[in-house]
Short mmCIF file of C-alpha atoms in Angstrom, two decimals:
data_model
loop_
_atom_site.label_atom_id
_atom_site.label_comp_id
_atom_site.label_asym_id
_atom_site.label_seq_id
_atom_site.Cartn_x
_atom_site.Cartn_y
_atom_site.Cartn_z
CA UNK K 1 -32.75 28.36 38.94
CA UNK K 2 -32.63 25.27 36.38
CA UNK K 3 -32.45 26.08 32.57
CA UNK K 4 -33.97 23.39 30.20
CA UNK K 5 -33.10 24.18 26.64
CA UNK K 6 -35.12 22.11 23.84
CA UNK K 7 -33.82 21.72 20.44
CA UNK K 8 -36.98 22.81 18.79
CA UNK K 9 -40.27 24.51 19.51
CA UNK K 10 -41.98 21.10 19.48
CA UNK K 11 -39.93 18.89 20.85
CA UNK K 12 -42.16 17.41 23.02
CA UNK K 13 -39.52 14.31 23.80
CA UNK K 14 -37.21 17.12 24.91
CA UNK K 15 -39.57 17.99 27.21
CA UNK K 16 -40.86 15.53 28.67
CA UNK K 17 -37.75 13.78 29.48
CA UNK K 18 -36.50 16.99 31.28
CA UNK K 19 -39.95 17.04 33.38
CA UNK K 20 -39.17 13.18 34.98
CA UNK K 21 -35.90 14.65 35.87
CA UNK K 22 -37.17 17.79 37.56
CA UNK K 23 -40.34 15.87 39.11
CA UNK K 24 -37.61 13.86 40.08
CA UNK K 25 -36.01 15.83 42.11
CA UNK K 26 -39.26 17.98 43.12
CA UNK K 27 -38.23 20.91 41.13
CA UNK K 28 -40.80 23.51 41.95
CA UNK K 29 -41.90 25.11 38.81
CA UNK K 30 -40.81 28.42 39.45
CA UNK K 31 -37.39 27.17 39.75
CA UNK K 32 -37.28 26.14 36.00
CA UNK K 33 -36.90 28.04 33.19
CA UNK K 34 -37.39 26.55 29.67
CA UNK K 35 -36.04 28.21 26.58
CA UNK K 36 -36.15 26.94 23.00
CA UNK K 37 -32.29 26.84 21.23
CA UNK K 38 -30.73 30.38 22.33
CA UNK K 39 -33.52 31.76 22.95
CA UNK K 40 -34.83 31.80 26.10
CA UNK K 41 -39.18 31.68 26.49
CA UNK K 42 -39.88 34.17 28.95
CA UNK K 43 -37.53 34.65 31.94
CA UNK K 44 -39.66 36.46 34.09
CA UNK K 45 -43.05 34.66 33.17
CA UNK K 46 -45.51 33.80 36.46
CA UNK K 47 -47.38 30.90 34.94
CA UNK K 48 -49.38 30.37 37.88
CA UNK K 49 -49.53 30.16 42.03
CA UNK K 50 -46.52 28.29 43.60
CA UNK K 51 -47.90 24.95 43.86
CA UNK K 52 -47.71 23.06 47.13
CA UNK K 53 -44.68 20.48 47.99
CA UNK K 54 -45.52 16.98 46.27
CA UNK K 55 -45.92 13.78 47.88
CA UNK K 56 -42.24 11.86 47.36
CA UNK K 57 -42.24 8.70 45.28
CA UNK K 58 -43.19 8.28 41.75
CA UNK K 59 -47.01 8.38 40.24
CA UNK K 60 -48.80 7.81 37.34
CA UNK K 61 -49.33 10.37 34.48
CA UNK K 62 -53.25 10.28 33.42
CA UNK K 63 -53.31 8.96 29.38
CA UNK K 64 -55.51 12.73 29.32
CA UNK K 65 -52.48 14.98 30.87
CA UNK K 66 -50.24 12.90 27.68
CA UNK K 67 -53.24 13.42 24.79
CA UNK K 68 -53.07 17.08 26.25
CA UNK K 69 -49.10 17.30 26.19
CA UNK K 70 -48.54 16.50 23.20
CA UNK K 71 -50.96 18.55 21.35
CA UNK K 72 -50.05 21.83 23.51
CA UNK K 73 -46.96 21.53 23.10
CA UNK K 74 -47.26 22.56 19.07
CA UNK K 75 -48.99 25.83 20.28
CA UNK K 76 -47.43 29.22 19.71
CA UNK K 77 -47.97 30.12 23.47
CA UNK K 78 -44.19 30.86 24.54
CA UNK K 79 -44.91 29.71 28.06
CA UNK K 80 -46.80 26.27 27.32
CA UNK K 81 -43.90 24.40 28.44
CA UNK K 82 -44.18 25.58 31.87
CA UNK K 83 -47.75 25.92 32.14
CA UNK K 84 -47.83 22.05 31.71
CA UNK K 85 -44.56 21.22 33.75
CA UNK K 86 -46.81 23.29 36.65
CA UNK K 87 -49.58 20.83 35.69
CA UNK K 88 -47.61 18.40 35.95
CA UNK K 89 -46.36 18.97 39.47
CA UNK K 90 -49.62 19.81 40.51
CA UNK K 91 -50.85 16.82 39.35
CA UNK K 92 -49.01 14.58 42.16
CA UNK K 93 -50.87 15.99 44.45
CA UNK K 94 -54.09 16.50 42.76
CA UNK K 95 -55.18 13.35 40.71
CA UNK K 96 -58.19 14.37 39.44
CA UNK K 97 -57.20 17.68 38.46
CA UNK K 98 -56.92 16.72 34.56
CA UNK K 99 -60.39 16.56 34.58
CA UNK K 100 -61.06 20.14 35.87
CA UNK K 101 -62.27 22.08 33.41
CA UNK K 102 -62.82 24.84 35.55
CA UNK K 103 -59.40 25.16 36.98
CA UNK K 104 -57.76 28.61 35.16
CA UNK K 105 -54.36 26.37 34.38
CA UNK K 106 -56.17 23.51 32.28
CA UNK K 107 -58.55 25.80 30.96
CA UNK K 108 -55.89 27.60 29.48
CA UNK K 109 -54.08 24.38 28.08
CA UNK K 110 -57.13 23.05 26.43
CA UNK K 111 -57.59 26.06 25.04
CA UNK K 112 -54.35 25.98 23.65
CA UNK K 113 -54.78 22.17 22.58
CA UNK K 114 -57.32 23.55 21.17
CA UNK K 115 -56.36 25.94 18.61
CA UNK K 116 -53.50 23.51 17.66
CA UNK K 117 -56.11 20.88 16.25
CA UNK K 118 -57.37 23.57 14.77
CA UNK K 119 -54.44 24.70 13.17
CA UNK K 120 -53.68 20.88 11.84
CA UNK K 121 -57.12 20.62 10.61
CA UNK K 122 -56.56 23.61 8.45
CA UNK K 123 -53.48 22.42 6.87
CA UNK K 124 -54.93 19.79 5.80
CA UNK K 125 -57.86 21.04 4.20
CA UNK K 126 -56.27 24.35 3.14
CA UNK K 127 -53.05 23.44 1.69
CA UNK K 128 -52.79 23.05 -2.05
CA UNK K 129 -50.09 21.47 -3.98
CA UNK K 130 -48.84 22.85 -7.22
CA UNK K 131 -47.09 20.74 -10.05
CA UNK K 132 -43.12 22.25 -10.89
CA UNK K 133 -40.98 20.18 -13.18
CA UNK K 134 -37.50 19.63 -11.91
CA UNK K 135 -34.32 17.20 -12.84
CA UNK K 136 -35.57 13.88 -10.97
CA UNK K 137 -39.10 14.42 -12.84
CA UNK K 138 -42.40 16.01 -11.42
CA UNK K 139 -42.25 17.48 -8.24
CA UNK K 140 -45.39 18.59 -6.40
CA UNK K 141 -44.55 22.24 -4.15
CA UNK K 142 -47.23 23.81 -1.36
CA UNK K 143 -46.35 26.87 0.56
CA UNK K 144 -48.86 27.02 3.99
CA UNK K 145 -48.14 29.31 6.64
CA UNK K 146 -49.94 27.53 10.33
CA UNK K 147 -50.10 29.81 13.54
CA UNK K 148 -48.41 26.40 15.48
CA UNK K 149 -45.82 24.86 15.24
CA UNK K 150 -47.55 21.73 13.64
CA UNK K 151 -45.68 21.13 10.20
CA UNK K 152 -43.35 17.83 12.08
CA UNK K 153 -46.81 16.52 13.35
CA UNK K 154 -48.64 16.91 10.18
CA UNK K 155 -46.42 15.19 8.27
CA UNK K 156 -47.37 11.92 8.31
CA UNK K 157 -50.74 12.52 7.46
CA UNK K 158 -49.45 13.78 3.89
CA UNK K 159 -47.26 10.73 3.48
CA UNK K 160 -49.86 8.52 4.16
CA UNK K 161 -52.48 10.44 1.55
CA UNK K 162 -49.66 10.94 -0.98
CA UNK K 163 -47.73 8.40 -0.63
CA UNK K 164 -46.86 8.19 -4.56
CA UNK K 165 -45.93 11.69 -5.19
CA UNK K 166 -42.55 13.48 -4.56
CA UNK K 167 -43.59 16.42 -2.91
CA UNK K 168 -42.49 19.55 -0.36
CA UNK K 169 -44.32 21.45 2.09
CA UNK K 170 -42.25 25.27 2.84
CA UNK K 171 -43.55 26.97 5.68
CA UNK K 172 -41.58 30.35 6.88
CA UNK K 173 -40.32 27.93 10.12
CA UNK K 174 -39.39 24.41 8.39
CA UNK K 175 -40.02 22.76 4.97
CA UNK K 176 -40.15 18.89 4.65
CA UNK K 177 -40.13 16.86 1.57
CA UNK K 178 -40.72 13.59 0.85
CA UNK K 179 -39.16 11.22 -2.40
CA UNK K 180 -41.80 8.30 -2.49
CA UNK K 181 -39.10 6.25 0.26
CA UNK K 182 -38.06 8.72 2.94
CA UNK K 183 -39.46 12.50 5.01
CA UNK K 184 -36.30 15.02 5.18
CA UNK K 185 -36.47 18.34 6.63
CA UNK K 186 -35.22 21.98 5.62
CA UNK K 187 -34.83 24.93 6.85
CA UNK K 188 -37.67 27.49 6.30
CA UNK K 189 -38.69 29.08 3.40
CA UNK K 190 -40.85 32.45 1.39
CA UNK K 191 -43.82 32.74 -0.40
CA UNK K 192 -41.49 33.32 -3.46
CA UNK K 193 -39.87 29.54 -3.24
CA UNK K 194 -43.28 28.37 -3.95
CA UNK K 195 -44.54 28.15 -7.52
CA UNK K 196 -47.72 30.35 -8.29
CA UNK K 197 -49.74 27.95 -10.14
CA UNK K 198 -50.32 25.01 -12.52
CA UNK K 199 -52.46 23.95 -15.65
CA UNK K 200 -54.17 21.03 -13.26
CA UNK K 201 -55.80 24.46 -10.94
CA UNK K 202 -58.29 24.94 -13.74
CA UNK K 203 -59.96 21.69 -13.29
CA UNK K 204 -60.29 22.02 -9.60
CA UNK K 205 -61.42 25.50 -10.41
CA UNK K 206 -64.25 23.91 -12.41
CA UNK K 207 -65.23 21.16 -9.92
CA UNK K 208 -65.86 23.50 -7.17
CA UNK K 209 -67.53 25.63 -9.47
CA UNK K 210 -69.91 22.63 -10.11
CA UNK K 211 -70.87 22.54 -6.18
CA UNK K 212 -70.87 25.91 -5.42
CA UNK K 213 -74.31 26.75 -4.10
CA UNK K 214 -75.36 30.08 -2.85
CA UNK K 215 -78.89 28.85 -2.18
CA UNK K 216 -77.12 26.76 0.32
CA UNK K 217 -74.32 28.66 1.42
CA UNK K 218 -73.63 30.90 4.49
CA UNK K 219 -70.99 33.38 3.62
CA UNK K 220 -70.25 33.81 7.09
CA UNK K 221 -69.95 30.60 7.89
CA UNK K 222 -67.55 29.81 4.66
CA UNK K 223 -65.54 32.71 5.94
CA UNK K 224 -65.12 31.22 9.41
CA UNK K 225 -63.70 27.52 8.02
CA UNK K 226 -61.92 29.42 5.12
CA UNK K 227 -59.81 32.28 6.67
CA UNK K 228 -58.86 34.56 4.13
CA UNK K 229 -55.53 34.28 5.05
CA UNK K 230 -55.32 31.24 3.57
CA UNK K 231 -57.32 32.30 -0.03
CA UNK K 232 -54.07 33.24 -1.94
CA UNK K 233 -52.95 29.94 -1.86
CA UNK K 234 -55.98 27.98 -2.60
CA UNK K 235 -56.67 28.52 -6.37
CA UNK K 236 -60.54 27.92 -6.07
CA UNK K 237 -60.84 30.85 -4.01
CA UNK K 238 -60.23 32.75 -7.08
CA UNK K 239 -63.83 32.45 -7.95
CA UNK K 240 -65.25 32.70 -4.97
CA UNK K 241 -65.56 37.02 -4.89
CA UNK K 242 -67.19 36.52 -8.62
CA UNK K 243 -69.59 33.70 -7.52
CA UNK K 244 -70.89 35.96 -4.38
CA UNK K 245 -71.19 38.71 -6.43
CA UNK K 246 -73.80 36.99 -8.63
CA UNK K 247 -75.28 34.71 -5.99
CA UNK K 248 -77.46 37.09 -5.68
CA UNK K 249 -79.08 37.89 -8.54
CA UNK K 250 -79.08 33.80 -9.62
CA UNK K 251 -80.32 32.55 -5.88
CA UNK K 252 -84.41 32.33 -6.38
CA UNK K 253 -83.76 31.12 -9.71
CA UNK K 254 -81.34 28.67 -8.49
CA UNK K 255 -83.98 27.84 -5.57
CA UNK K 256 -86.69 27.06 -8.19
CA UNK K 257 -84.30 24.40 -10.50
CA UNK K 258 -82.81 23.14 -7.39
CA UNK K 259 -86.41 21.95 -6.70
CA UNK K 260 -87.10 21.03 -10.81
CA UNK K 261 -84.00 18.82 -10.51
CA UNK K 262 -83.44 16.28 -7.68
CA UNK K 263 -80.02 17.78 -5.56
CA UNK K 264 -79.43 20.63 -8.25
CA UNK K 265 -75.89 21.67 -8.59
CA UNK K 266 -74.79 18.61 -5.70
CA UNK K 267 -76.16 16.03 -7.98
CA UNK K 268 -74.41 17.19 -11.14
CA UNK K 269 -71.03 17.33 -9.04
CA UNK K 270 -71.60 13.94 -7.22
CA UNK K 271 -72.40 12.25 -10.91
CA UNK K 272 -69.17 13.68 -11.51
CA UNK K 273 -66.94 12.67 -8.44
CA UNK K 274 -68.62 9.33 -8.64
CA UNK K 275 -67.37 9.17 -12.93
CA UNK K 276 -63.73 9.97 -11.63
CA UNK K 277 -63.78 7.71 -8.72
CA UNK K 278 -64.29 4.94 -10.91
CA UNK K 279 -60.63 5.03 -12.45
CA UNK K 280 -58.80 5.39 -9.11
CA UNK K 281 -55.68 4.23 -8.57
CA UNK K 282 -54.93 5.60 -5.01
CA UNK K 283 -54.13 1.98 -3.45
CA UNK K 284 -53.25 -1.13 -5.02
CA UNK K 285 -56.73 -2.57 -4.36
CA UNK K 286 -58.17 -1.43 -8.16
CA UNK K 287 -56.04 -4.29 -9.73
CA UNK K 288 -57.88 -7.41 -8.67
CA UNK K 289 -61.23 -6.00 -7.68
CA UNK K 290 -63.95 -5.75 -10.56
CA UNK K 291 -64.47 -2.02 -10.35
CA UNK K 292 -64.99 0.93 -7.89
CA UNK K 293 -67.94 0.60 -5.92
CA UNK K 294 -68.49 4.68 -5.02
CA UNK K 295 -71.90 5.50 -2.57
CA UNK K 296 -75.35 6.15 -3.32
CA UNK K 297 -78.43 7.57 -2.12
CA UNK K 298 -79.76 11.19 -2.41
CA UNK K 299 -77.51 13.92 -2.58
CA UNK K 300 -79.43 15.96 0.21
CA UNK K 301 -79.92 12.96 2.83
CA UNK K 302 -79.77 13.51 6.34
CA UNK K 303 -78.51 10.88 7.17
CA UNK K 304 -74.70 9.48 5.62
CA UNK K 305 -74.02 5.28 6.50
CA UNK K 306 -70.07 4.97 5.98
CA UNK K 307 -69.35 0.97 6.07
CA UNK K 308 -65.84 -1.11 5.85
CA UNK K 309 -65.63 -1.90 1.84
CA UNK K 310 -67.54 -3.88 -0.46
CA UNK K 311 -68.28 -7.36 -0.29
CA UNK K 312 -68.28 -9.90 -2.92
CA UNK K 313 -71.54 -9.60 -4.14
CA UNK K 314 -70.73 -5.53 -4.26
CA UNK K 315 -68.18 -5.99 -6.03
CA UNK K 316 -69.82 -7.97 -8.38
CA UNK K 317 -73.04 -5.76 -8.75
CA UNK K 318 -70.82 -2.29 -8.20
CA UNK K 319 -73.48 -0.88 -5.59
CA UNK K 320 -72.86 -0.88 -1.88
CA UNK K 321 -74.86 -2.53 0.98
CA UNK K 322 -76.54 -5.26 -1.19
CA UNK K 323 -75.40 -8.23 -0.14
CA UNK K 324 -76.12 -10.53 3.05
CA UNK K 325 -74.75 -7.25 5.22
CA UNK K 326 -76.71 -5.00 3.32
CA UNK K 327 -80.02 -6.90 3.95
CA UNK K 328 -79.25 -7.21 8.01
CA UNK K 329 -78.94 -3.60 7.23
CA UNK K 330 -82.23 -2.55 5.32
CA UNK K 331 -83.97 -5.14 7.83
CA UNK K 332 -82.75 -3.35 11.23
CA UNK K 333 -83.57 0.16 9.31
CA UNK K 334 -87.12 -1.06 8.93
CA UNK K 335 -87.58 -1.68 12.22
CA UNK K 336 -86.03 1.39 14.13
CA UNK K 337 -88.16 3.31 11.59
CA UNK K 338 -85.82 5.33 9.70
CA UNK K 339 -86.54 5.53 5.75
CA UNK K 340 -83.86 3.82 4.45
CA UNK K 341 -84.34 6.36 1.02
CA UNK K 342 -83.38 9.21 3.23
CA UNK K 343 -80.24 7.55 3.91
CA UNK K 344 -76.95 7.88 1.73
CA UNK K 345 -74.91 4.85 2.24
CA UNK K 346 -71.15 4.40 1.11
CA UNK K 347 -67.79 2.69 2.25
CA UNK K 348 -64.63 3.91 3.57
CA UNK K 349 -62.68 1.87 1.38
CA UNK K 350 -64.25 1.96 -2.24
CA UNK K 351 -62.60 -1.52 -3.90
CA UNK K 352 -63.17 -5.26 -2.70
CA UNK K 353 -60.36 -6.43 -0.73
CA UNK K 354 -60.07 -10.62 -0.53
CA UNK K 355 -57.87 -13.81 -0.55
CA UNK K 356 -58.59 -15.82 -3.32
CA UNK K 357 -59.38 -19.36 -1.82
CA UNK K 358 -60.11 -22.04 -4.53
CA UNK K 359 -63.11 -20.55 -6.51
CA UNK K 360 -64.03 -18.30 -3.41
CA UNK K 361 -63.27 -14.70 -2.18
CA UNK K 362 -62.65 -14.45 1.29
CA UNK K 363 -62.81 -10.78 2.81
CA UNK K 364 -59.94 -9.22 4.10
CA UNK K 365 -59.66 -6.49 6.46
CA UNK K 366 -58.78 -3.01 4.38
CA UNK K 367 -54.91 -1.77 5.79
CA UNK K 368 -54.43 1.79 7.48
CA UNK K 369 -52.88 2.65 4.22
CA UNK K 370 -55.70 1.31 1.94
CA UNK K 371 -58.21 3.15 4.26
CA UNK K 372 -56.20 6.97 4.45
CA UNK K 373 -55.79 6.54 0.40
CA UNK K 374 -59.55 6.22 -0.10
CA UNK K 375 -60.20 8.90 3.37
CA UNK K 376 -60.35 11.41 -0.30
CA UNK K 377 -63.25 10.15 -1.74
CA UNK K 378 -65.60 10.37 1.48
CA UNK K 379 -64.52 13.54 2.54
CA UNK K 380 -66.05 14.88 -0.95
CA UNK K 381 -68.79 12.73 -0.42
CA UNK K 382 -69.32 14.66 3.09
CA UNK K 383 -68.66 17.56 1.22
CA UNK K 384 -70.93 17.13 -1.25
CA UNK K 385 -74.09 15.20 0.67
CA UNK K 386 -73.85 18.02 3.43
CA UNK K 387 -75.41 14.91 5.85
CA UNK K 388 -77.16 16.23 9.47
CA UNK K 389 -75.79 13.30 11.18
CA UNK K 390 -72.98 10.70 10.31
CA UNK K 391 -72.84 7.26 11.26
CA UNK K 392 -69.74 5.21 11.49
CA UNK K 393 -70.51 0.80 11.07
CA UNK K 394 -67.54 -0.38 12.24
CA UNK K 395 -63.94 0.86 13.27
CA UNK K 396 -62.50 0.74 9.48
CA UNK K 397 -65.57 3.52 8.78
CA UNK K 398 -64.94 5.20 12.43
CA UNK K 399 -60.78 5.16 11.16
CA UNK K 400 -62.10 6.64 8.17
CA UNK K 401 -63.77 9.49 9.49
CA UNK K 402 -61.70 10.49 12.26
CA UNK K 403 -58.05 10.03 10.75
CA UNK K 404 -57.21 7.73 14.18
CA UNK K 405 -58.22 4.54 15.50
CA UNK K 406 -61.56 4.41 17.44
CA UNK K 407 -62.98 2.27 20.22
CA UNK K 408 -66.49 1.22 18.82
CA UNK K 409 -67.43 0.24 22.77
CA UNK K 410 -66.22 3.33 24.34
CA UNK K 411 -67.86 5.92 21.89
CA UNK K 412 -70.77 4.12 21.03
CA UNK K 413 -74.11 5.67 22.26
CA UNK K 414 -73.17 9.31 21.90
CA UNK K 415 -73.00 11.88 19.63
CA UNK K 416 -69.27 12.87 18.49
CA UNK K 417 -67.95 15.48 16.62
CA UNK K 418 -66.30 15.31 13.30
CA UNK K 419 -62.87 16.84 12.65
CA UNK K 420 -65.01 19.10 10.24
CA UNK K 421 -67.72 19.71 13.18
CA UNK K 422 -70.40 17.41 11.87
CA UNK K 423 -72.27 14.80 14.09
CA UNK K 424 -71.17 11.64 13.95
CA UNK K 425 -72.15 7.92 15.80
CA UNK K 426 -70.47 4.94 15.68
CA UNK K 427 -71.84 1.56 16.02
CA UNK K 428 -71.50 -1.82 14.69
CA UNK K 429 -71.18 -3.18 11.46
CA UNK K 430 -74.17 -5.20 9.99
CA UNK K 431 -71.66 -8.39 9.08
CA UNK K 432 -70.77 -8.65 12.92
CA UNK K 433 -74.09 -9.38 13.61
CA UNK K 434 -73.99 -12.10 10.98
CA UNK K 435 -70.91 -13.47 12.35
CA UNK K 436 -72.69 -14.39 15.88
CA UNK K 437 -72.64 -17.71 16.42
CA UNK K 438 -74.72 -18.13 19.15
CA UNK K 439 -78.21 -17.25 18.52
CA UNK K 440 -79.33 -15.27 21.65
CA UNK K 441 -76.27 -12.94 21.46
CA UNK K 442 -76.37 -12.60 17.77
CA UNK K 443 -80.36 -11.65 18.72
CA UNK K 444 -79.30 -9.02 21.73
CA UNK K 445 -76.95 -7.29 19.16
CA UNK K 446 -79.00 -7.44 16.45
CA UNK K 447 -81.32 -5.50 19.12
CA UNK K 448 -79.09 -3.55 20.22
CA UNK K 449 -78.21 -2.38 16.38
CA UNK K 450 -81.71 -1.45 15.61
CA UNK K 451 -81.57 0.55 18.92
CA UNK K 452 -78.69 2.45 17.68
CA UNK K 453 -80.46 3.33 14.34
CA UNK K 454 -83.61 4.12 15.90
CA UNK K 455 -81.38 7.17 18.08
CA UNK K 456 -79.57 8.09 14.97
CA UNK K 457 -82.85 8.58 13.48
CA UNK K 458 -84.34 10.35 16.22
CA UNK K 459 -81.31 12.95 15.70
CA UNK K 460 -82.95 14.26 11.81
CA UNK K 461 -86.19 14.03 12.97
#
């Protein structure tokens, strides 16, 4: 019998560096047991059938068996590292098994995967930070509490959107804080080390007032992406049992001004986000552009066009999609028949980024910092424009909207899901087309383009 002990409960180096060594050797899996510090993860667990002697020599992993590693791993499931050293050794023998998603083992591992991302997603959208003064200044303080063991692989995501601040995370398992320069880590922490509140709560408090709509809302459906047990730390969820109790009574009222005034609530809330986003400061990218240039279109579209940044002449006029991209744009609209006023349209990154050459402005490709500063502002514009179906014109906008780098040839031409469960499609941007230089490619992509926009239409009817 081998014992592997792993320093932490997601130490997914730990573990995989054990696994070589015991495929190695062709440790049978249940020959290993894997335990987590002192304590041990189940000594008399039967993860699944003996699995059949491997072929000697080494093999190649599948990239899917890694993607699914690392994210099961972070699960709560005190036998995951075995289940996926079985898969593991299984997977020697069977190639192709990643890829069964009947088989009872990866079932069970995606469906851990699973609820991980799930987990992650919910930090992020659920976690609130609260302001506490303290000797080295302001100091921003959230207390979350995930079912995973995700808080290590979350964290760069909050560096990255808050870079600037000095803040700390406490969760009952491990707190990290960051200083503006460098992540430590802490041990664990209560509810009671986290403050209960701050003066900035009331003005979130009356912006999601401003787009609460019961006319619109499901309150099942807000239950099932809002867990209660994660209302006590999110101070707009203070309103919400006051706001359902009157929903009621206000909703065909509501229904008939909703139609008196284009968008209702959404529009008074988007005039709103769209006022604040004009003084952002989120990325250094304010100082030499001419102003923010935030989306437009109607507030209920279908249909939601995320591009790269403005251009010059964007810039300039502070309205996306007008300039030589933004007529290649309306032009392929027209002809895959999709009414271009349906459409909202908007960038991922909201200020001009360029090289000043001589007189000119030369674009310049927006940063993976730039673009996670301004990932904000669209995700209230989602919120907000409540689009059917998404579309992604280029990878900066496919970055955007998926927090990770996307492949616009290998997803293009199918429906994807957002990490909020919208639709989304990703194809080209307009300028690529105007970057062609030979004229019967530049023609087959420009066909190709109005192809993809004719589909996306298809999808709102």
């Amino acid at each position: 019998m081998r014992v592997v002990t792993l320093s932490e409960p997601d130490d997914f180096d730990g573990w995989r560096d054990a696994a070589r060594g015991l495929i190695a050797e062709d440790v049978p899996p249940d020959d290993v047991v894997w335990q987590v510090g002192d304590e041990p993860v189940d000594l008399f667990a039967t993860v699944a059938e003996p699995a059949p002697a491997p072929p000697p020599g080494a093999f190649s992993v599948p990239r899917a068996f890694i993607d699914l590693a690392r994210s099961a791993i972070l699960g709560s499931d005190p036998e995951r590292f075995a289940l996926l050293y079985t898969l593991l050794f299984r997977l020697r023998r069977e190639q192709k098994l990643i890829e069964d998603r009947a088989d009872p083992l990866v079932r069970r591992l995606d469906r851990i995967a699973k609820d991980v991302r799930r987990d992650i997603h919910k930090m992020r959208a659920f976690l609130r930070f609260r302001e506490v003064e303290e000797d080295g200044g302001t100091r921003f303080v959230a207390w979350f509490e995930p079912d995973h063991h995700i808080v290590r692989a979350n964290a760069a995501f909050f560096v990255n959107r808050f870079a600037s601040m000095r803040w700390s995370i406490l969760t009952p398992e491990v707190s990290i804080h960051w200083d503006g320069k460098a992540l430590n880590e802490g041990p664990g922490a209560s509810k009671a080390d986290a403050p209960d509140g701050d003066p900035t709560e009331e003005v979130w408090k009356t912006y999601y007032a401003s787009i609460f709509n019961p006319a619109r809302m499901k309150i099942g459906a807000m239950l099932k992406e809002m867990p209660k047990k994660y209302w006590k730390n999110m101070p707009e969820t203070a309103l919400v049992p006051g706001l359902l109790a009157a929903a009621q009574a206000r909703e065909s009222g509501m229904i008939q001004r909703a139609r008196d005034t284009v968008g209702g609530n959404s529009q008074i809330a988007w005039e709103a986000l769209r006022d604040e986003a004009a003084g952002c400061t989120r990325c250094p990218l304010y100082k030499p552009a001419t102003q923010t240039v935030f989306g437009e279109g109607p507030v209920d579209a279908p249909l939601m066009f995320v591009g790269e940044q403005p251009g010059d002449q964007e810039d300039i006029a502070g309205r996306p999609f007008v300039g030589p991209a933004g007529q290649m744009f309306d032009k392929a609209m027209a002809e895959a028949g999709v009414d271009r006023s349906r459409a909202y349209v908007t960038n991922a990154v909201k200020h001009f980024k360029f090289e000043q050459r001589g007189k000119r402005r030369i674009h310049a490709k927006p940063g993976a910092g730039e673009i996670d500063a301004c990932r904000w502002w669209i995700e209230q514009e989602q919120m907000l424009i409540k689009p059917k179906v998404t579309v992604a014109l280029g990878a900066t906008a496919a970055r955007s909207l998926f927090g990770k780098v996307m492949t616009i040839g290998r997803e293009r031409g199918r429906a994807l899901q957002l990490p909020d469960g919208g639709e989304a499609w990703i194809t080209v941007h307009p300028s690529y087309l105007l970057r062609l230089p030979d004229p019967a490619q530049a023609a087959e992509e420009y066909a190709r383009f109005v192809e993809d926009l004719r589909i996306v239409g298809g999808r709102i009817g």
